[in-house]
Coordinates of C-alpha atoms in Angstrom, one line a residue:
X285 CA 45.0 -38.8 -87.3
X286 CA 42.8 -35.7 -88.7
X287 CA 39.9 -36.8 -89.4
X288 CA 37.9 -34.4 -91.6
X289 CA 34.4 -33.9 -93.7
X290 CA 34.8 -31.5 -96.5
X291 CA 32.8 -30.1 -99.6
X292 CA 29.1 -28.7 -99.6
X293 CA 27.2 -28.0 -96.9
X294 CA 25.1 -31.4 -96.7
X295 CA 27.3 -33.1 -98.7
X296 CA 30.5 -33.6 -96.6
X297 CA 33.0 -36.4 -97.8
X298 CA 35.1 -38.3 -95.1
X299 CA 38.7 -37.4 -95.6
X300 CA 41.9 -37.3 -93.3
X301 CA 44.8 -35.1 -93.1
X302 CA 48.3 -36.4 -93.9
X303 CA 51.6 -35.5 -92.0
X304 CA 52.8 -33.2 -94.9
X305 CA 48.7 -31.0 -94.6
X306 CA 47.3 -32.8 -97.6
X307 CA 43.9 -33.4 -97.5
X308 CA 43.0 -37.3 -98.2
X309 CA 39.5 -38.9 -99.5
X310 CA 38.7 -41.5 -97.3
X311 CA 35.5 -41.7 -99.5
X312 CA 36.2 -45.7 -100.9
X313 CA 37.1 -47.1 -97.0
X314 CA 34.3 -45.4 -95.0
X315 CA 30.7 -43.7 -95.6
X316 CA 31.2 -40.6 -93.0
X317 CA 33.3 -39.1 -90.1
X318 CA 30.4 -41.1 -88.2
X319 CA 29.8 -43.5 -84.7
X320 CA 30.9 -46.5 -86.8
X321 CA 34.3 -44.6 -87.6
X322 CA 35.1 -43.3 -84.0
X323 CA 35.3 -46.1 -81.7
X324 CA 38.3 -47.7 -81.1
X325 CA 38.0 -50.4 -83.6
X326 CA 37.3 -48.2 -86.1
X327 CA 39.9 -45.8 -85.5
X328 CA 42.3 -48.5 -85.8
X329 CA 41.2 -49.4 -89.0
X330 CA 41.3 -45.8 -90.3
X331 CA 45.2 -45.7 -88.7
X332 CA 46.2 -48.7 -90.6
X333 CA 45.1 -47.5 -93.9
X334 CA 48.8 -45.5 -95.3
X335 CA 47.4 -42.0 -96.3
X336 CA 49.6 -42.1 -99.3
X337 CA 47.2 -45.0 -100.8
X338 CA 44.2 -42.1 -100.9
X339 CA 43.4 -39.6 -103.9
X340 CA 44.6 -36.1 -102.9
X341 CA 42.2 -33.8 -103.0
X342 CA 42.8 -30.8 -105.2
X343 CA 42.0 -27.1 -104.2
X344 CA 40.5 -26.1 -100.9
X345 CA 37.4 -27.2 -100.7
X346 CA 34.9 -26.3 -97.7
X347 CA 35.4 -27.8 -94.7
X348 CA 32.5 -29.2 -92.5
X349 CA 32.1 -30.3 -88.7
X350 CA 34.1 -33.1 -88.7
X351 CA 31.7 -35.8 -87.1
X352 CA 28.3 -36.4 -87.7
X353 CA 25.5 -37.0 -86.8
X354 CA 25.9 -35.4 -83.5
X355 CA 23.1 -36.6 -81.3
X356 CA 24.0 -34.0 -78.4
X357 CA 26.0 -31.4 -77.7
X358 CA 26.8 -30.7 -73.9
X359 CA 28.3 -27.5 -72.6
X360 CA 30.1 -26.5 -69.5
X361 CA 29.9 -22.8 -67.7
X362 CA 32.1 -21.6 -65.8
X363 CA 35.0 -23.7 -66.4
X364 CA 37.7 -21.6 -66.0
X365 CA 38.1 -19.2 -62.6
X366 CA 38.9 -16.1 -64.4
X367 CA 36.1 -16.1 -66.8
X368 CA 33.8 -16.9 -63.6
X369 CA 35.5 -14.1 -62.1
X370 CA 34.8 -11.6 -65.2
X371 CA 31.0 -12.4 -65.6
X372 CA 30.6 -12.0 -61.3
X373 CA 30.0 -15.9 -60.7
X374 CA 31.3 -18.2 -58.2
X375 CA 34.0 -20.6 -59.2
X376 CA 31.1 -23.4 -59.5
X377 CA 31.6 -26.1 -56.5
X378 CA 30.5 -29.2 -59.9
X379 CA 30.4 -28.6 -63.6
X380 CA 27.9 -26.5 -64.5
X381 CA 25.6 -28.1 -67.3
X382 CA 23.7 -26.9 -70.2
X383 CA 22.6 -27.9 -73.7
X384 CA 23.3 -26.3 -76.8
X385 CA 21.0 -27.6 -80.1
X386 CA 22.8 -29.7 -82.9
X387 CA 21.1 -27.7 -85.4
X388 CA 23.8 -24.4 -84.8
X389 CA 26.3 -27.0 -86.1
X390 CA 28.1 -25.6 -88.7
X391 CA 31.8 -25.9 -90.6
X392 CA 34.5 -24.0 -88.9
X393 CA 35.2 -21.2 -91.3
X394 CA 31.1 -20.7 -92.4
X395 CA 29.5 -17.8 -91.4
X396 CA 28.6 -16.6 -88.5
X397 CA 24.9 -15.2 -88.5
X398 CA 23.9 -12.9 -85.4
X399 CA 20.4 -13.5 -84.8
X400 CA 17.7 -11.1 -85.6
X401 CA 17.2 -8.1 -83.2
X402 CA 20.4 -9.5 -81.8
X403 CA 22.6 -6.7 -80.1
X404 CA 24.7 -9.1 -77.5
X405 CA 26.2 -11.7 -79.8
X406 CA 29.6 -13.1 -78.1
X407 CA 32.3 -15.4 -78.8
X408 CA 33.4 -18.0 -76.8
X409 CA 37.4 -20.5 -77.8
X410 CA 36.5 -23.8 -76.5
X411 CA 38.2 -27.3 -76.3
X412 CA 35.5 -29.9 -77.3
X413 CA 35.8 -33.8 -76.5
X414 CA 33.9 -36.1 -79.2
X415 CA 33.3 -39.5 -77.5
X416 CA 34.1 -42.6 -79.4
X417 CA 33.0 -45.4 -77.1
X418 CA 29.1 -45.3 -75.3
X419 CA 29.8 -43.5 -71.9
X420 CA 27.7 -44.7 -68.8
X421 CA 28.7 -43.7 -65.4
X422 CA 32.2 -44.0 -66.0
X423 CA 34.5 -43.4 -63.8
X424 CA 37.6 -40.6 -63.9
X425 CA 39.8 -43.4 -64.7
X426 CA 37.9 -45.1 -67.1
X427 CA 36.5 -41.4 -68.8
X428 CA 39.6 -41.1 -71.4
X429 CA 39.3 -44.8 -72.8
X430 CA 35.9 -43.2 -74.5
X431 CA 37.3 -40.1 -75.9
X432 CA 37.3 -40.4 -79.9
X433 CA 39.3 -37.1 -80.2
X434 CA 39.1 -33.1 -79.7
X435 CA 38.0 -30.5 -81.5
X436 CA 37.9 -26.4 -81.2
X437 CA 34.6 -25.4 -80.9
X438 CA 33.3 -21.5 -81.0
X439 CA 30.6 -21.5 -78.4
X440 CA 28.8 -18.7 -79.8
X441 CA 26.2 -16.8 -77.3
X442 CA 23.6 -14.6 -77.2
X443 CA 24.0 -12.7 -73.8
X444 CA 20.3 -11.3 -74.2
X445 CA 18.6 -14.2 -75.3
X446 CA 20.8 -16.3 -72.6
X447 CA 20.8 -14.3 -69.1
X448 CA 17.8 -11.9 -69.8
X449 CA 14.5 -14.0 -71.7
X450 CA 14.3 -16.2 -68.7
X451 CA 14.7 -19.9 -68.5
X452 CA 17.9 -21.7 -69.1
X453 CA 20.8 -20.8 -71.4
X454 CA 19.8 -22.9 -74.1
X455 CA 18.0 -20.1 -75.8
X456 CA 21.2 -17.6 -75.9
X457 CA 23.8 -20.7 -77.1
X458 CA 21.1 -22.4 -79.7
X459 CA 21.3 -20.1 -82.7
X460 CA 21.8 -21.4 -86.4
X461 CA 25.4 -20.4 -86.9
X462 CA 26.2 -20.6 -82.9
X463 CA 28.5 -24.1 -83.2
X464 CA 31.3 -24.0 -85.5
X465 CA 33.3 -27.3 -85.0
X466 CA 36.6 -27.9 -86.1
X467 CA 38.6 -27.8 -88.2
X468 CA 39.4 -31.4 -87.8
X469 CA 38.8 -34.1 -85.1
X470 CA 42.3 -35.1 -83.7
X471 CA 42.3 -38.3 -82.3
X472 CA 43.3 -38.9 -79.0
X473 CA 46.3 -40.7 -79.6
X474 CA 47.9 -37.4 -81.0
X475 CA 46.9 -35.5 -78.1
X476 CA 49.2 -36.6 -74.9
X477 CA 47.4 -34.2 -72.7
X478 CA 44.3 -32.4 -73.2
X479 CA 45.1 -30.5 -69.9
X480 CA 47.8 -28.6 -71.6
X481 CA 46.6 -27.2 -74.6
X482 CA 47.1 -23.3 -75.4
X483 CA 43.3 -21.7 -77.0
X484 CA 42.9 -18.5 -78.1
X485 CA 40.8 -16.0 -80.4
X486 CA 41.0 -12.7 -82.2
X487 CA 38.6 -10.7 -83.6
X488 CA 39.6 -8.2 -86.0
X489 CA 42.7 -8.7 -85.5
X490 CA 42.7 -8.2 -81.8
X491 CA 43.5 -11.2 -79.4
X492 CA 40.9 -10.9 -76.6
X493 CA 41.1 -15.1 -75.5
X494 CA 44.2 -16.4 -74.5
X495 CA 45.0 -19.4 -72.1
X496 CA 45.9 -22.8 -71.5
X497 CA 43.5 -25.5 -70.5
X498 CA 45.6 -26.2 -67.7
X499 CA 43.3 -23.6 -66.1
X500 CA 40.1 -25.4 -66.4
X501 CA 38.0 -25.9 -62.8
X502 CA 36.9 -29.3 -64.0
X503 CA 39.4 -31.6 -66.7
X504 CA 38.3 -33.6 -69.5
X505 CA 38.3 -36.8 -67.6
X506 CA 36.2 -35.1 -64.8
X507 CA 33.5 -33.9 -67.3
X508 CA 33.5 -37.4 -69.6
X509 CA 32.7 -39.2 -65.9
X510 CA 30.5 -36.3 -64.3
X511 CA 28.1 -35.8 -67.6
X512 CA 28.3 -39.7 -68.2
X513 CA 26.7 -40.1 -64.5
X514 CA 23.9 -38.2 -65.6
X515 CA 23.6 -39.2 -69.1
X516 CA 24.5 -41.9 -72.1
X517 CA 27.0 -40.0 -73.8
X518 CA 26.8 -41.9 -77.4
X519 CA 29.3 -42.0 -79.9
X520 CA 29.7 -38.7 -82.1
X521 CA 28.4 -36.8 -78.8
X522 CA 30.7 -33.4 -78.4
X523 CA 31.7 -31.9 -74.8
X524 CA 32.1 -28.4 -75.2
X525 CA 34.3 -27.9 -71.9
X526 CA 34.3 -23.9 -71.0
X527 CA 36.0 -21.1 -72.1
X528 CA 38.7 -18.5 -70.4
X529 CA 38.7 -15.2 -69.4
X530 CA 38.3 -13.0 -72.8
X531 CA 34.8 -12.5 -73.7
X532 CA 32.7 -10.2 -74.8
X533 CA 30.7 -10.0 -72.0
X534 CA 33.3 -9.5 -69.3
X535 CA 35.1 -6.3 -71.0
X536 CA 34.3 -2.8 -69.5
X537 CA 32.1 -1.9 -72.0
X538 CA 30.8 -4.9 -72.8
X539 CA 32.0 -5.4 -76.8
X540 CA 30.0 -8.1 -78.7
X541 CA 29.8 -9.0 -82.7
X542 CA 28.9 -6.8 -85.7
X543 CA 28.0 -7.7 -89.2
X544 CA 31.5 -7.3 -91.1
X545 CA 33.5 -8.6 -88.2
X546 CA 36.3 -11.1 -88.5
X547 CA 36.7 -14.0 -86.1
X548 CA 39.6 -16.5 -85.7
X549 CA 40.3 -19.1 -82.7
X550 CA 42.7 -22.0 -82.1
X551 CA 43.8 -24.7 -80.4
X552 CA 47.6 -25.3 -80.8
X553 CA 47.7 -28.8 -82.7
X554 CA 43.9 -28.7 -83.4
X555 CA 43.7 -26.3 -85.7
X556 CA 42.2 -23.2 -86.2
X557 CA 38.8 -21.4 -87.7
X558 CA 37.7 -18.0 -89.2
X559 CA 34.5 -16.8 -89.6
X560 CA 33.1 -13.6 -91.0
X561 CA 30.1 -12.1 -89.2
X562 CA 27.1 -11.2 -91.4
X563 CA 23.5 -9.9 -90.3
X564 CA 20.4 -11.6 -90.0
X565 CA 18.5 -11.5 -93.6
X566 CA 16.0 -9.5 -91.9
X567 CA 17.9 -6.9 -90.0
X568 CA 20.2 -6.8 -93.1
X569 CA 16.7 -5.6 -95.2
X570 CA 15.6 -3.1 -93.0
X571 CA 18.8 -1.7 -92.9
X572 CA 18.7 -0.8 -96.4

């Protein structure tokens, strides 16, 4: 299935996708794209409902994140060997961990805002993993039984903010804007390996991310067992599991985001997003 979340912002409607691209309300069976809907019971309810028994929904109407509420959103650095190799770090001996806040949720094709007095503002492909079933020390075996589904994720960072105002990451990856997800959760039954999945993004036109996540350091039933050691991964909880080679920061010059710019990323079978990058209200006023 695709599960989705579409209309206003704050005001998203559960809705699937059906095998001819139609989008589907799913408003009458379920409440949201939510904890209740992505465990495995719930899921198979969902997959026994036939798509063509839901109102089509006309137009195109804004897509959200497709899951929510998020309660966490865990990241992974350093991921993939060449994009260790293009910032200068080690290929990392365990997953490297940090936190990005659920408020730079947004839908995937929103805008993207650069933060103000930002001058460093990167872009970042990801696969994400939404869990489904409550995650405890699992181990690798056990780690794909409580995977809901995947996602692409644009992992948006602020090198300044990130490597250069001290402290942890959390500041440079925590902007409002900074965590477009989807555009739809496929669920895991439609994915028959997440370690062969081809990610890429463009901006302006020009592809500078293009891989496979058969390069990853650490796989997806690695991370689910390593983070779950550490913490309760809860239903609705995202993995965002590293990018590849490709960004901003690792081209000679470094090239980051500007107002007017054009992004768009993929995941073959999961979709893709487009955002268009506009300035901070205040930069954009002094401008003037």
């Amino acid at each position: 299935m695709k599960l989705v979340r579409y209309g206003a912002h704050g005001n998203e409607k559960p809705g699937l996708i059906d095998k001819d691209g139609a989008l589907r309300d799913l408003s009458e069976h379920v409440a949201d794209i939510d904890p209740y809907v992505l465990g495995r019971e719930g899921r198979a309810r969902l997959a026994a409902i036939d798509p063509a028994s839901l109102p089509e929904v006309e137009g195109t109407p804004r897509f959200g994140a497709p899951v929510a509420p998020v309660s966490k959103i865990i990241c992974v650095g350093m991921n993939y060997a060449r994009h260790a190799a293009e910032t200068g770090q080690p290929v990392p001996a365990q997953p490297v961990l940090f936190m990005k806040a659920t408020t730079a949720i947004m839908g995937p094709n929103d805008d993207v805002v650069i933060p103000r007095g930002s001058t460093c503002t990167d872009w970042e492909v990801e696969l994400g993993v939404v869990i489904g079933e409550t995650a405890r020390d699992v181990s690798v075996d056990e780690a794909l039984a409580h995977v809901a589904g995947f996602i692409v994720i644009n992992d948006l960072s602020e090198r300044e903010f990130q490597l250069e105002h001290g402290g942890q990451w959390v500041k440079g990856k925590s902007c409002d804007s900074f965590g477009p997800l989807g555009p739809w959760l496929v669920t895991i039954d439609e994915v028959p390996d997440p370690q062969n999945l081809h990610l890429w993004l463009e901006v302006n036109g020009h592809r500078y991310q293009d891989s496979n996540t058969s390069d990853m350091v650490f796989g997806v039933a690695k991370l689910v067992s390593y983070i779950s050691r550490y913490m309760t991964l809860l239903p609705g909880d995202v993995i965002s599991t590293g990018t590849p080679a490709g960004v901003g920061l690792g081209l000679k010059p470094p090239t980051y985001l500007r107002p007017g710019d054009v992004i768009e990323l993929g995941i073959d079978g999961l979709g893709r997003q487009r955002q268009q990058v506009r300035a901070h209200p205040a930069d954009a006023s002094a401008a003037r």
